[in-house]
Short mmCIF file of N, CA and C and ligand atoms in Angstrom, two decimals:
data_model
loop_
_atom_site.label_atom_id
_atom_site.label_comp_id
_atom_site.label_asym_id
_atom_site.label_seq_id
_atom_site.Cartn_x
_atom_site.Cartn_y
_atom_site.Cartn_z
N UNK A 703 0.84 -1.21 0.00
CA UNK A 703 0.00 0.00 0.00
C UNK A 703 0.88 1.25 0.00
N UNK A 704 0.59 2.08 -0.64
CA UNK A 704 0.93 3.52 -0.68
C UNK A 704 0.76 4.16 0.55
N UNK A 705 1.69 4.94 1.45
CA UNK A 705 1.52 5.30 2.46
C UNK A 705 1.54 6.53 2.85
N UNK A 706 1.97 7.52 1.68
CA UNK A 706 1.87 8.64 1.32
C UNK A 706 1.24 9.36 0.54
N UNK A 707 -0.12 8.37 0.53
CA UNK A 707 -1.32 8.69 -0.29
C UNK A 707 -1.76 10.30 -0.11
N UNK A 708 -2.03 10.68 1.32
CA UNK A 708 -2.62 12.20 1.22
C UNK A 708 -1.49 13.07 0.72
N UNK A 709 -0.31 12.65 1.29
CA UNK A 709 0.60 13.97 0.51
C UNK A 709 0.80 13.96 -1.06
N UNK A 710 0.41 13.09 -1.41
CA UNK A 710 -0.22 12.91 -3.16
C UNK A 710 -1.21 13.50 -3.34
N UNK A 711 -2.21 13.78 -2.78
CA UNK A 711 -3.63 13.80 -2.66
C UNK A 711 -3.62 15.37 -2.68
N UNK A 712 -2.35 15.81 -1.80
CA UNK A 712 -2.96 17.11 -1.46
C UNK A 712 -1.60 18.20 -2.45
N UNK A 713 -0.98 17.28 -3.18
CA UNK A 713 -0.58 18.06 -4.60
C UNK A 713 -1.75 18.12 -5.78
N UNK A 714 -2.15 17.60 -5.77
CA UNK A 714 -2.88 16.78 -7.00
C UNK A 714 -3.19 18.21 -7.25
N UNK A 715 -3.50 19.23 -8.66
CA UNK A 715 -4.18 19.98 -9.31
C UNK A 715 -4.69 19.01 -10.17
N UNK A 716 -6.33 19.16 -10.59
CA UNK A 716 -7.09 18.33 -11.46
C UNK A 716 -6.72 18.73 -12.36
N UNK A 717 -6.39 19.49 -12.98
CA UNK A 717 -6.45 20.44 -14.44
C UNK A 717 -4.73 19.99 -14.80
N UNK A 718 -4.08 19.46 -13.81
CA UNK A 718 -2.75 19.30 -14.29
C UNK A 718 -2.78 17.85 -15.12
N UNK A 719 -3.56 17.24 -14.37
CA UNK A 719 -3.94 15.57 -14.20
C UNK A 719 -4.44 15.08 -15.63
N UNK A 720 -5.40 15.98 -16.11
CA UNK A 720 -6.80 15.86 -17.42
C UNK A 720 -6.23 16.48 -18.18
N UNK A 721 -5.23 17.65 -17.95
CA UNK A 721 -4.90 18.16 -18.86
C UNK A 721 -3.89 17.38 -20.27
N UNK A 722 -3.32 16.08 -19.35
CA UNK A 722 -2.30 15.72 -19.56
C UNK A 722 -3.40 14.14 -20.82
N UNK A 723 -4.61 14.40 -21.08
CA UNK A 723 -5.39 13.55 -21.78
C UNK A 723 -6.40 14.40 -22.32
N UNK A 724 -6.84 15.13 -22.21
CA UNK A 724 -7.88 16.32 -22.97
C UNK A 724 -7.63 17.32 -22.60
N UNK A 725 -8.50 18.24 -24.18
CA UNK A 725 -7.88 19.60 -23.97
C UNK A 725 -8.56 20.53 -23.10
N UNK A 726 -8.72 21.24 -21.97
CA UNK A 726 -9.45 22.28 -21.30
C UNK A 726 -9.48 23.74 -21.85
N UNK A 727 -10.39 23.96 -21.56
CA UNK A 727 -10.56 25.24 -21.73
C UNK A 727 -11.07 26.22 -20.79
N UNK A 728 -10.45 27.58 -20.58
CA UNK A 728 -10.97 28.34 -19.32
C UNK A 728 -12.14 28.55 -19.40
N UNK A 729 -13.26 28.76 -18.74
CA UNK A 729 -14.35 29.32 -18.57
C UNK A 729 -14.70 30.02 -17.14
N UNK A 730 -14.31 31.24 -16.78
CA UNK A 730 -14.53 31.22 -15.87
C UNK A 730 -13.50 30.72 -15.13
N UNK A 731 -14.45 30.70 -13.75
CA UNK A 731 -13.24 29.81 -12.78
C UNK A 731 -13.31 28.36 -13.13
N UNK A 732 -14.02 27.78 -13.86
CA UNK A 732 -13.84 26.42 -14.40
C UNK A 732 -13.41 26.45 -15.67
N UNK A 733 -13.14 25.21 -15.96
CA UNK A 733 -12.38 24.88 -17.38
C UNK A 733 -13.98 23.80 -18.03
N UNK A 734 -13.48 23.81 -19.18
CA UNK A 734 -14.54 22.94 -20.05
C UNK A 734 -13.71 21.94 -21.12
N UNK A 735 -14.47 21.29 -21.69
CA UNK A 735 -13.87 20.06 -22.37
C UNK A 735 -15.15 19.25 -23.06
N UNK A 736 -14.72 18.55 -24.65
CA UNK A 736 -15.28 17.73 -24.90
C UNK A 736 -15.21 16.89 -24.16
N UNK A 737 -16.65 16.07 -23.34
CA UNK A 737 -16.21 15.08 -22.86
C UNK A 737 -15.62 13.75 -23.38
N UNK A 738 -14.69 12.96 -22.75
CA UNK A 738 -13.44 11.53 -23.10
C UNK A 738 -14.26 10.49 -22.61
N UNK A 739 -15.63 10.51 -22.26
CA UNK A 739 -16.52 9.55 -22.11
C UNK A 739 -18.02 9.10 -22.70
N UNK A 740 -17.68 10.25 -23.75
CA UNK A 740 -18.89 9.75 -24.52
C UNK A 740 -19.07 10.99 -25.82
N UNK A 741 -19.40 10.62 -27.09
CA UNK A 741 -19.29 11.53 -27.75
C UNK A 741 -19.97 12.92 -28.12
N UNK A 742 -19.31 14.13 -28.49
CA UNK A 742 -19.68 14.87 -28.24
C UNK A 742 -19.11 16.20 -29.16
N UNK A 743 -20.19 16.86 -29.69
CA UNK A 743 -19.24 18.17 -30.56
C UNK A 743 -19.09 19.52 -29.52
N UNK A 744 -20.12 19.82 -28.88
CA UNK A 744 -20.15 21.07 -28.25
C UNK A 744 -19.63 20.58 -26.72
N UNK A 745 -19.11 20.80 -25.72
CA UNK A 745 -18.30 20.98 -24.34
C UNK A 745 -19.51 20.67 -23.47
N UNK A 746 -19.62 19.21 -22.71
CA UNK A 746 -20.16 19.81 -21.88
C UNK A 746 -19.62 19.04 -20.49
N UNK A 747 -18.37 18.75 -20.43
CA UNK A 747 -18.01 18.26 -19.40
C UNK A 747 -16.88 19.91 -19.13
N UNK A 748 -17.06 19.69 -17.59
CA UNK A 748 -16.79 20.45 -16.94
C UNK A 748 -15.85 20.36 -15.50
N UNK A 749 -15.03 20.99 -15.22
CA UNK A 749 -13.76 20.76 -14.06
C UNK A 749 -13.86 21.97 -13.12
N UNK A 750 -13.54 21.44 -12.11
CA UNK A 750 -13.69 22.55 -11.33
C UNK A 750 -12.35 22.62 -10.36
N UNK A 751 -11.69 23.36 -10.62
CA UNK A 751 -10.04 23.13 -10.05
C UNK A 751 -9.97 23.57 -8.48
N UNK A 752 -11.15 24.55 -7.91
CA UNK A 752 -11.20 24.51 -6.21
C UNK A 752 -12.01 23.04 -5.50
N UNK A 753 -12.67 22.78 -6.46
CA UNK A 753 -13.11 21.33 -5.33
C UNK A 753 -11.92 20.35 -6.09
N UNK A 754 -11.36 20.27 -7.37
CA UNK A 754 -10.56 19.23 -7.92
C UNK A 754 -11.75 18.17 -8.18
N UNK A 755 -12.63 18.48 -8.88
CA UNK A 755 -13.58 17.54 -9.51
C UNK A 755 -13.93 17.84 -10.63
N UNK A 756 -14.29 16.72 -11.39
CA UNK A 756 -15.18 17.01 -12.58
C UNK A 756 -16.65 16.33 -13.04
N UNK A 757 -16.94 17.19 -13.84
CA UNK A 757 -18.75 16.26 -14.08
C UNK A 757 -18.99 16.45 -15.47
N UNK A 758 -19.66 15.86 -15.99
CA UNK A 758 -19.87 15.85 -18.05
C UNK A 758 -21.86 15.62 -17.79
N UNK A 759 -22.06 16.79 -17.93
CA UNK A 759 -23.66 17.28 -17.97
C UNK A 759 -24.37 16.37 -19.02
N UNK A 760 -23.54 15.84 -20.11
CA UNK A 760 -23.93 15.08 -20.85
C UNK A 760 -24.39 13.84 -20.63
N UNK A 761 -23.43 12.96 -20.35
CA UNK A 761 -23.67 11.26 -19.96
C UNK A 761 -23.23 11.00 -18.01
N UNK A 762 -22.99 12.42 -17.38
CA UNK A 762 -23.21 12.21 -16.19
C UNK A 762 -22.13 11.59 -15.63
N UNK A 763 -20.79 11.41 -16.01
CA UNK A 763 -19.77 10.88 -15.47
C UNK A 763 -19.38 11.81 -14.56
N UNK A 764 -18.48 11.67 -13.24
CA UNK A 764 -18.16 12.76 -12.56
C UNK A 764 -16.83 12.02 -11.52
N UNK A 765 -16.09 13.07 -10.60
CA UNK A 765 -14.96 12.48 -9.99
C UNK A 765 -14.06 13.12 -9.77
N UNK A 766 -13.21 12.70 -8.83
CA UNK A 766 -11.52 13.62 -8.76
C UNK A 766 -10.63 12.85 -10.09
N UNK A 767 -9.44 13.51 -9.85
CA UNK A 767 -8.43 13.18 -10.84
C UNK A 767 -8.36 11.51 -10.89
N UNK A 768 -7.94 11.21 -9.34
CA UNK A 768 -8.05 9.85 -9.54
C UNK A 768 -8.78 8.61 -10.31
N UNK A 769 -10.19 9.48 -9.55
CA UNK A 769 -11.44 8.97 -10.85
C UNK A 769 -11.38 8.40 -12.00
N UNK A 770 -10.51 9.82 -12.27
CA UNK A 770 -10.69 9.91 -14.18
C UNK A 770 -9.63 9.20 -14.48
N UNK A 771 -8.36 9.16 -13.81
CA UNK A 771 -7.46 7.74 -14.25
C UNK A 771 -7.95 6.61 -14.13
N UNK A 772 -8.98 6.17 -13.30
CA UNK A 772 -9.36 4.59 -13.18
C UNK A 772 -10.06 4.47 -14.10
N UNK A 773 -11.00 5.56 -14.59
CA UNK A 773 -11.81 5.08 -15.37
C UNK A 773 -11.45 5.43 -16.98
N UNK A 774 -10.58 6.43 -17.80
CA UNK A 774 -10.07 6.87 -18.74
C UNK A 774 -9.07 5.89 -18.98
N UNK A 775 -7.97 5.76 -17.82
CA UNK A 775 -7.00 5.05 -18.02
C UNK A 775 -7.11 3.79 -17.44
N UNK A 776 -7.86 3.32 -17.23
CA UNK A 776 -8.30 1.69 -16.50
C UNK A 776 -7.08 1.46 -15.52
N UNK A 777 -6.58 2.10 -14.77
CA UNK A 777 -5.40 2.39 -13.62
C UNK A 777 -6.03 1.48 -12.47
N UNK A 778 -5.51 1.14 -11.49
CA UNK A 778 -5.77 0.74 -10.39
C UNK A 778 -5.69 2.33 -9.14
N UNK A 779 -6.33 2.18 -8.31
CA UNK A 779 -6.02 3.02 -7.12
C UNK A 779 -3.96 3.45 -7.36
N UNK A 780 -3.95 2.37 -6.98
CA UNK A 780 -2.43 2.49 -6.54
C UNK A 780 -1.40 3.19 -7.89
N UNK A 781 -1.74 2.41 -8.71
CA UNK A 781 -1.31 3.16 -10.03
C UNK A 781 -1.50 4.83 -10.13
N UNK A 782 -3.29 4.80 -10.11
CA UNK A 782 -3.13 6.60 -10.15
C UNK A 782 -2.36 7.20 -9.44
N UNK A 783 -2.61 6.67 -7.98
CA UNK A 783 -1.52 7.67 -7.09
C UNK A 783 0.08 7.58 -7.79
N UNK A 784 0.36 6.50 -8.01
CA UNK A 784 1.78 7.00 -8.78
C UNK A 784 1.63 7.42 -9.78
N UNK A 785 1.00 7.50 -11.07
CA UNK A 785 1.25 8.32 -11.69
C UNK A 785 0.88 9.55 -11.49
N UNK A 786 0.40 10.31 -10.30
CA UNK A 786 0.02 11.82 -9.73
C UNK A 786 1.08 11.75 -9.17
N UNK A 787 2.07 11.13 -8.51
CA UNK A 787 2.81 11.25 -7.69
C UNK A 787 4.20 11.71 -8.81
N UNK A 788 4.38 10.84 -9.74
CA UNK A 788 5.50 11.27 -11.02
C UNK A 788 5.31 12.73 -11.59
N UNK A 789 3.63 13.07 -11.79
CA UNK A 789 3.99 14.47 -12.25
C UNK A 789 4.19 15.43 -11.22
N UNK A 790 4.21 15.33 -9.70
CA UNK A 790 4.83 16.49 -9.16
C UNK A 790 6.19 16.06 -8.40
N UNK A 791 7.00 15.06 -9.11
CA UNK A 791 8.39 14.25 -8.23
C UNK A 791 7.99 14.01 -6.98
N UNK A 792 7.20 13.93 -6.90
CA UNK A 792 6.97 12.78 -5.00
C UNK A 792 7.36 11.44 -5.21
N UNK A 793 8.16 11.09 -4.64
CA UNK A 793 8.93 9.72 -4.49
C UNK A 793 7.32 9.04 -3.16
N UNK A 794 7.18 7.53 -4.63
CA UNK A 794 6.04 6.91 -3.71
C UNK A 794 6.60 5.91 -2.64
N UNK A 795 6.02 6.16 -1.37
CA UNK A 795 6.70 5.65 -0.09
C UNK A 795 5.43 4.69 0.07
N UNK A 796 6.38 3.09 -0.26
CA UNK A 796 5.14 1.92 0.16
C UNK A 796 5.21 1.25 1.58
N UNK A 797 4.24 0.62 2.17
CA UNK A 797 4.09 -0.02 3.24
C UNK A 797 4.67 -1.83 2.66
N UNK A 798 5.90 -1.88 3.43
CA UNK A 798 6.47 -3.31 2.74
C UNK A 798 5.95 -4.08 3.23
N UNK A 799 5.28 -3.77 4.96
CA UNK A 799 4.54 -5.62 5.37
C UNK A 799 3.30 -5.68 4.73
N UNK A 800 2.77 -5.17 3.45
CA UNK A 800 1.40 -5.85 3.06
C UNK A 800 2.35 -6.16 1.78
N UNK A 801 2.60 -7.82 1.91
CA UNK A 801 3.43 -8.32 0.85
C UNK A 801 2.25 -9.17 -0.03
N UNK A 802 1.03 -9.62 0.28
CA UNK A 802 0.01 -10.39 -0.33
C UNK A 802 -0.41 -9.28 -1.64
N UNK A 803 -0.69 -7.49 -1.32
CA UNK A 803 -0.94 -6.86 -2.40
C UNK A 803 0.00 -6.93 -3.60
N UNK A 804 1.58 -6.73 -2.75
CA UNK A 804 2.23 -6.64 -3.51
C UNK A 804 2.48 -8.05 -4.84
N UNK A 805 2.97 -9.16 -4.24
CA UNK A 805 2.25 -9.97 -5.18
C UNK A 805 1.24 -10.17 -6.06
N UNK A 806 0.03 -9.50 -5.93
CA UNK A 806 -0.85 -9.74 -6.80
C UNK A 806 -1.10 -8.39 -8.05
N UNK A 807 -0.08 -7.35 -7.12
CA UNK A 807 0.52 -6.41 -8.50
C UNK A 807 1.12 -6.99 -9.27
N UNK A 808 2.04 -8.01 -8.32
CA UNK A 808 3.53 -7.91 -9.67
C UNK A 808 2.93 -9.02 -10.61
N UNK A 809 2.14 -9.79 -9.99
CA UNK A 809 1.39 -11.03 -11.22
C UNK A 809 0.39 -9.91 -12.51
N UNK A 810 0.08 -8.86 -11.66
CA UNK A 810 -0.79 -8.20 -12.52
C UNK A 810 -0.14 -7.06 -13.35
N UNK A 811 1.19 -6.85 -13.39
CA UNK A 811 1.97 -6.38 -14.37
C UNK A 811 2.81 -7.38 -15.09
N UNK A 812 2.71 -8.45 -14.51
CA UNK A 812 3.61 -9.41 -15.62
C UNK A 812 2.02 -9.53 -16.97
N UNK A 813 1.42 -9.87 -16.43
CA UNK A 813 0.26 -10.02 -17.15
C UNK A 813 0.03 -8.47 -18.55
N UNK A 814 0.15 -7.23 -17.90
CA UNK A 814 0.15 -6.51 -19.00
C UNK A 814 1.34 -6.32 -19.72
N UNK A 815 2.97 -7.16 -18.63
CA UNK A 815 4.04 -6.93 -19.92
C UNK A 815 3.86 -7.87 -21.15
N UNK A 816 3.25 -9.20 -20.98
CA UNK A 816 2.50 -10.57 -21.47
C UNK A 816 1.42 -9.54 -22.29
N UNK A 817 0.95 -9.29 -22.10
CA UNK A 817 -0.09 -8.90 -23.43
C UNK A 817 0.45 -7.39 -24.39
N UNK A 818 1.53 -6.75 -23.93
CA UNK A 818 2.37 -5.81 -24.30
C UNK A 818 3.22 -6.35 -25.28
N UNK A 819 3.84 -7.45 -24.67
CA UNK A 819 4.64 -8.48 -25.91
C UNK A 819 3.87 -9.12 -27.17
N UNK A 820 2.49 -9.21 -27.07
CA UNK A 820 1.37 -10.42 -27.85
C UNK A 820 1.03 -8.89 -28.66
N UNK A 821 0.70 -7.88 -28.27
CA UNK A 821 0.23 -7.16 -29.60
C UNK A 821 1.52 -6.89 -29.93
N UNK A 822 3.15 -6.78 -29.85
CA UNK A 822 4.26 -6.32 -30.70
C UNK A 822 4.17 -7.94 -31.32
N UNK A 823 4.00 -8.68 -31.02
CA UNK A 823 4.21 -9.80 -31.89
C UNK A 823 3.01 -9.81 -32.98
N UNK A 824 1.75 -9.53 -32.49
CA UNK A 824 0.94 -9.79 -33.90
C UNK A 824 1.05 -8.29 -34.64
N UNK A 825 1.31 -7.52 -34.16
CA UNK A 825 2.04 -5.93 -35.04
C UNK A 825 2.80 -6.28 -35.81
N UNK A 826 4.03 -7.29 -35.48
CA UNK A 826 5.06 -7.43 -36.79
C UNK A 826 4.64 -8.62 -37.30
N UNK A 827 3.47 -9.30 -37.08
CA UNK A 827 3.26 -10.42 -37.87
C UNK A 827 2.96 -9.99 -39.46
N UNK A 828 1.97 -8.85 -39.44
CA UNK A 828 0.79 -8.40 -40.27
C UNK A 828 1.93 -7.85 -41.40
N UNK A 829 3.04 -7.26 -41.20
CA UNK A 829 3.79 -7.35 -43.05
C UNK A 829 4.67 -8.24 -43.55
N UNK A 830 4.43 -9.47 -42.63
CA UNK A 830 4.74 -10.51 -43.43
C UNK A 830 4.07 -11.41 -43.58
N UNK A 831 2.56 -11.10 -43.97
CA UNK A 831 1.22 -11.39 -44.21
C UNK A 831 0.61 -10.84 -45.50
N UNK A 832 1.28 -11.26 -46.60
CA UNK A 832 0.30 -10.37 -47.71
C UNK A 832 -0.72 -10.55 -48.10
N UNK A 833 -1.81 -11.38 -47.34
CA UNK A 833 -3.21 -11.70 -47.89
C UNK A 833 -3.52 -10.64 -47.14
N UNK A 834 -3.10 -10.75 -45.48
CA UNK A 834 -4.19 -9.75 -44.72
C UNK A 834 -3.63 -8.14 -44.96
N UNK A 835 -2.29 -8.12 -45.40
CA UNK A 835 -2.23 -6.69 -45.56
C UNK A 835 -3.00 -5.98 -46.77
N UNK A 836 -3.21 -6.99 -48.10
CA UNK A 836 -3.70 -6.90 -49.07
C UNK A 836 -5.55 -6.61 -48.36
N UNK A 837 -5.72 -7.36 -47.91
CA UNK A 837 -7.48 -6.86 -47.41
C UNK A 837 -7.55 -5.60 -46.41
N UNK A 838 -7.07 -5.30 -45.72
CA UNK A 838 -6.69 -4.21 -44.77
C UNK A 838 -6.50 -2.61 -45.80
N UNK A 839 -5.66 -2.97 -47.19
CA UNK A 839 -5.73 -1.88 -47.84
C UNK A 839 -6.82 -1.59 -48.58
N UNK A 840 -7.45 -3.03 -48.87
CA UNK A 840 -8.95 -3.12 -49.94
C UNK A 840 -9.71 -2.51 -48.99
N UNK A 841 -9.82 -2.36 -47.53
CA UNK A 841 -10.91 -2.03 -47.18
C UNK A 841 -10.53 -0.78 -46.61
N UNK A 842 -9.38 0.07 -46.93
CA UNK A 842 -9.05 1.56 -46.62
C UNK A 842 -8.53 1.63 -45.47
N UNK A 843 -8.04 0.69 -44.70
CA UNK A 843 -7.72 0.43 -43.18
C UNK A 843 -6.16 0.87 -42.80
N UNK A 844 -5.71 1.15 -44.44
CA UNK A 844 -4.44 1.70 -43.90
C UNK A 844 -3.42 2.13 -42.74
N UNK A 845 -4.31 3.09 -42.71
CA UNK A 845 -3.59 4.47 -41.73
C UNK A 845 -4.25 3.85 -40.30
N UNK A 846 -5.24 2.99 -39.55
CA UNK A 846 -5.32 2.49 -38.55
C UNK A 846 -4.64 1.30 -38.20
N UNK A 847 -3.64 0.59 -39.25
CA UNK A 847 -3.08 -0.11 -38.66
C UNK A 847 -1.76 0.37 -37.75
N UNK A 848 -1.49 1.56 -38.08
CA UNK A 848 -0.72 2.09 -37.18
C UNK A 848 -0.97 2.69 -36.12
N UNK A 849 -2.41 3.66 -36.07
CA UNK A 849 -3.29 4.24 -34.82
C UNK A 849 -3.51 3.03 -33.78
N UNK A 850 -4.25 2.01 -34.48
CA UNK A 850 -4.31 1.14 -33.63
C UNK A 850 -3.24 0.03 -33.41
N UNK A 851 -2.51 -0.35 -34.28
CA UNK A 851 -1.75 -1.47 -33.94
C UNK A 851 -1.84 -2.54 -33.81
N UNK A 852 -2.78 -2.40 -35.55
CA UNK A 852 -3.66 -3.93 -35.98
C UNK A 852 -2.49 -4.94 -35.98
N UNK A 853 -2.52 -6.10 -35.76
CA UNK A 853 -1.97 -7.36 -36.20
C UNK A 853 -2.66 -8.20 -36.60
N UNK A 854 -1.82 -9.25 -36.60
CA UNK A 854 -2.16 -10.47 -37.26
C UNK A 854 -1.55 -11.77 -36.89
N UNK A 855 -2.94 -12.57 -36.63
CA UNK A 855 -2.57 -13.72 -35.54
C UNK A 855 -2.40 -15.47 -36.63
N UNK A 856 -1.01 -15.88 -36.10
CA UNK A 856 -0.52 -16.99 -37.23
C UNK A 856 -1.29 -17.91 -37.11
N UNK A 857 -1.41 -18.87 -37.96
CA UNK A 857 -2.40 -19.75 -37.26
C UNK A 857 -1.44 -21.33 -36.04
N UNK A 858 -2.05 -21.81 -35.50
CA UNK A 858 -1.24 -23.12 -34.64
C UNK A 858 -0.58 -22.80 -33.68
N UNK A 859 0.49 -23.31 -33.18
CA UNK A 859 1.41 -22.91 -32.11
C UNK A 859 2.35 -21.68 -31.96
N UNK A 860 2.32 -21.07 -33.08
CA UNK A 860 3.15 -19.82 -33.30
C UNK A 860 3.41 -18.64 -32.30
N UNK A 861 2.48 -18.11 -31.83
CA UNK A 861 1.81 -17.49 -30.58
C UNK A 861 2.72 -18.06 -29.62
N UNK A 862 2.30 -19.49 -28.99
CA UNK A 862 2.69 -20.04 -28.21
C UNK A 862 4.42 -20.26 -28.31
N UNK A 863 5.18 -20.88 -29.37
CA UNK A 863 6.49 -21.04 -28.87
C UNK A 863 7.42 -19.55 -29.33
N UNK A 864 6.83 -18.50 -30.02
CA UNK A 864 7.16 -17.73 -30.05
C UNK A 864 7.53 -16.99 -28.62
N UNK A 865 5.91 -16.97 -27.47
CA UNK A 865 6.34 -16.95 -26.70
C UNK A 865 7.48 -17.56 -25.09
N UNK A 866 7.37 -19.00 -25.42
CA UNK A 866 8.45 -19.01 -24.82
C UNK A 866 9.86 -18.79 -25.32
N UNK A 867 10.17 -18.60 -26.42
CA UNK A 867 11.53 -18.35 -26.84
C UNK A 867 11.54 -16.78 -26.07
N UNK A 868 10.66 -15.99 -26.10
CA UNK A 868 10.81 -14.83 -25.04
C UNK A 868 10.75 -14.89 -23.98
N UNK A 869 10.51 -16.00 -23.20
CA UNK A 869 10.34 -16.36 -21.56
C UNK A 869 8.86 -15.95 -21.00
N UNK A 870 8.25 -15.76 -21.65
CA UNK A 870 6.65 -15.44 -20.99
C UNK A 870 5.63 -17.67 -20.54
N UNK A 871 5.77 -17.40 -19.12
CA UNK A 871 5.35 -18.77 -19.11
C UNK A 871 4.07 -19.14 -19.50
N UNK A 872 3.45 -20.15 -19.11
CA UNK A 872 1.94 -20.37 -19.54
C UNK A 872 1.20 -19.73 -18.71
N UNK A 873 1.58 -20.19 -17.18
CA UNK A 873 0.72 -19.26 -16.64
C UNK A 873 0.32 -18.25 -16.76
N UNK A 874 1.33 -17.57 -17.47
CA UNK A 874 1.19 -15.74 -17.30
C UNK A 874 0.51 -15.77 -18.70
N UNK A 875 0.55 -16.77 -20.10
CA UNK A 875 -0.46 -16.37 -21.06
C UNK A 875 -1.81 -16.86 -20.68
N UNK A 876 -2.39 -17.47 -19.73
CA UNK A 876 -3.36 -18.48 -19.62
C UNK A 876 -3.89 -17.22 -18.90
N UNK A 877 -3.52 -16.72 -17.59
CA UNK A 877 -3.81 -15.43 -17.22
C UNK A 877 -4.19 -14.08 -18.25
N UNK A 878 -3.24 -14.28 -19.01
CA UNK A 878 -3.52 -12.56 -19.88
C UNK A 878 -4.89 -13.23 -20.97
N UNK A 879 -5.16 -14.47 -20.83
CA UNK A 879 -6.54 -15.35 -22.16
C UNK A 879 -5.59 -15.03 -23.42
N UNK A 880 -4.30 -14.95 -23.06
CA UNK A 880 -3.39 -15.47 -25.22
C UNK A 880 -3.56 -17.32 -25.40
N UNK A 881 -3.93 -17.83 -24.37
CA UNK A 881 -3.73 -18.99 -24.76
C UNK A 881 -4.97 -20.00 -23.97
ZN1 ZN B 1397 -19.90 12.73 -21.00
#
C-alpha cells in the first residue's frame, strides 16, 4: 500500500492531471472540455479546479483526478496515485509488510508486460502477411493499422512457442486469455 497517499492527494491539481489527456478550456473559474466519455461536438463536461472535480452534464460521469485515471486510463487506485505522484516528483513511499498486495501487482503487471509483448508480436506479424495486408488496404484500413496497432494472428502454435523463446510462461499467457 501507498503510504503517502494524502501527501499525493494534497498536490494533485485536477487540471494538471486531465490536462495531460484532454484539452481544457478556461471558462470562468472552471475549465470545459469535450467530454473523453462519450461523444460529443459542443463541451459539456466540466472541471472545477477549487473542489478538484469534474462532471460531463452530458452522460453524467463525474470524480476527482483519480477517478478519471481509473476510469479513462483503467489504472488501479495504486497506479493513479503513482502516476500523480510522477507528475509532481513525489517519491512513492510503500508499506512493505502488506506483501500479499504486492504480489498480486507484480502477477498483474507481468500479465500486462505478457499482453504488451502479444500485440508487438501480432504488429510485426501483419507485413509478413500479404493476404491480410492486401485486405486491410482493400478495405481503406491503412492508416489504422498504425493508430491502432492492428496485427495479425498466425495460425497453430506460433503465438505459443514464439512466446516461450521470449520467456513469458503459460501461466502468465493463460492469465492474460493469449492462450
Ligand atoms: Zn460525457
Amino acid at each position: 500500500m501507498i503510504s503517502n497517499s494524502e501527501e499525493i492527494k494534497d498536490a494533485t491539481q485536477i487540471t494538471d492531471i486531465l490536462g495531460d489527456f484532454i484539452t481544457l478550456k478556461k471558462k470562468g473559474v472552471n475549465y470545459t472540455a469535450c467530454c473523453p466519455f462519450h461523444t460529443e461536438k459542443t463541451p459539456s463536461f466540466m472541471v472545477n479546479p477549487a473542489k478538484g472535480s469534474y462532471k460531463c452534464f452530458g452522460c453524467g460521469k463525474s470524480g476527482d483526478a483519480i477517478e478519471f485515471l481509473k476510469e479513462h486510463e483503467a489504472m488501479s487506485y495504486a497506479e493513479a496515485l503513482t502516476y500523480i505522484a510522477g507528475h509532481y516528483n513525489i517519491t512513492v513511499q510503500s508499506n512493505e509488510s502488506d506483501t500479499r498486495y504486492s504480489d498480486a501487482e507484480k502477477h498483474r503487471d507481468g500479465i500486462f508486460a505478457t499482453l504488451k509483448w502479444a500485440q508487438d508480436y501480432f504488429f510485426k506479424n501483419l507485413p509478413k502477411n500479404a493476404p491480410a495486408l492486401e485486405y486491410l488496404q482493400k478495405r481503406e484500413l491503412d492508416k489504422a493499422i498504425g493508430i491502432f496497432g492492428i496485427g495479425y494472428s498466425i495460425s497453430g502454435n506460433d503465438l505459443l512457442n514464439s512466446a516461450h523463446t521470449a520467456g513469458y510462461s503459460d501461466n502468465l499467457l493463460l492469465s492474460a486469455g493469449l492462450i
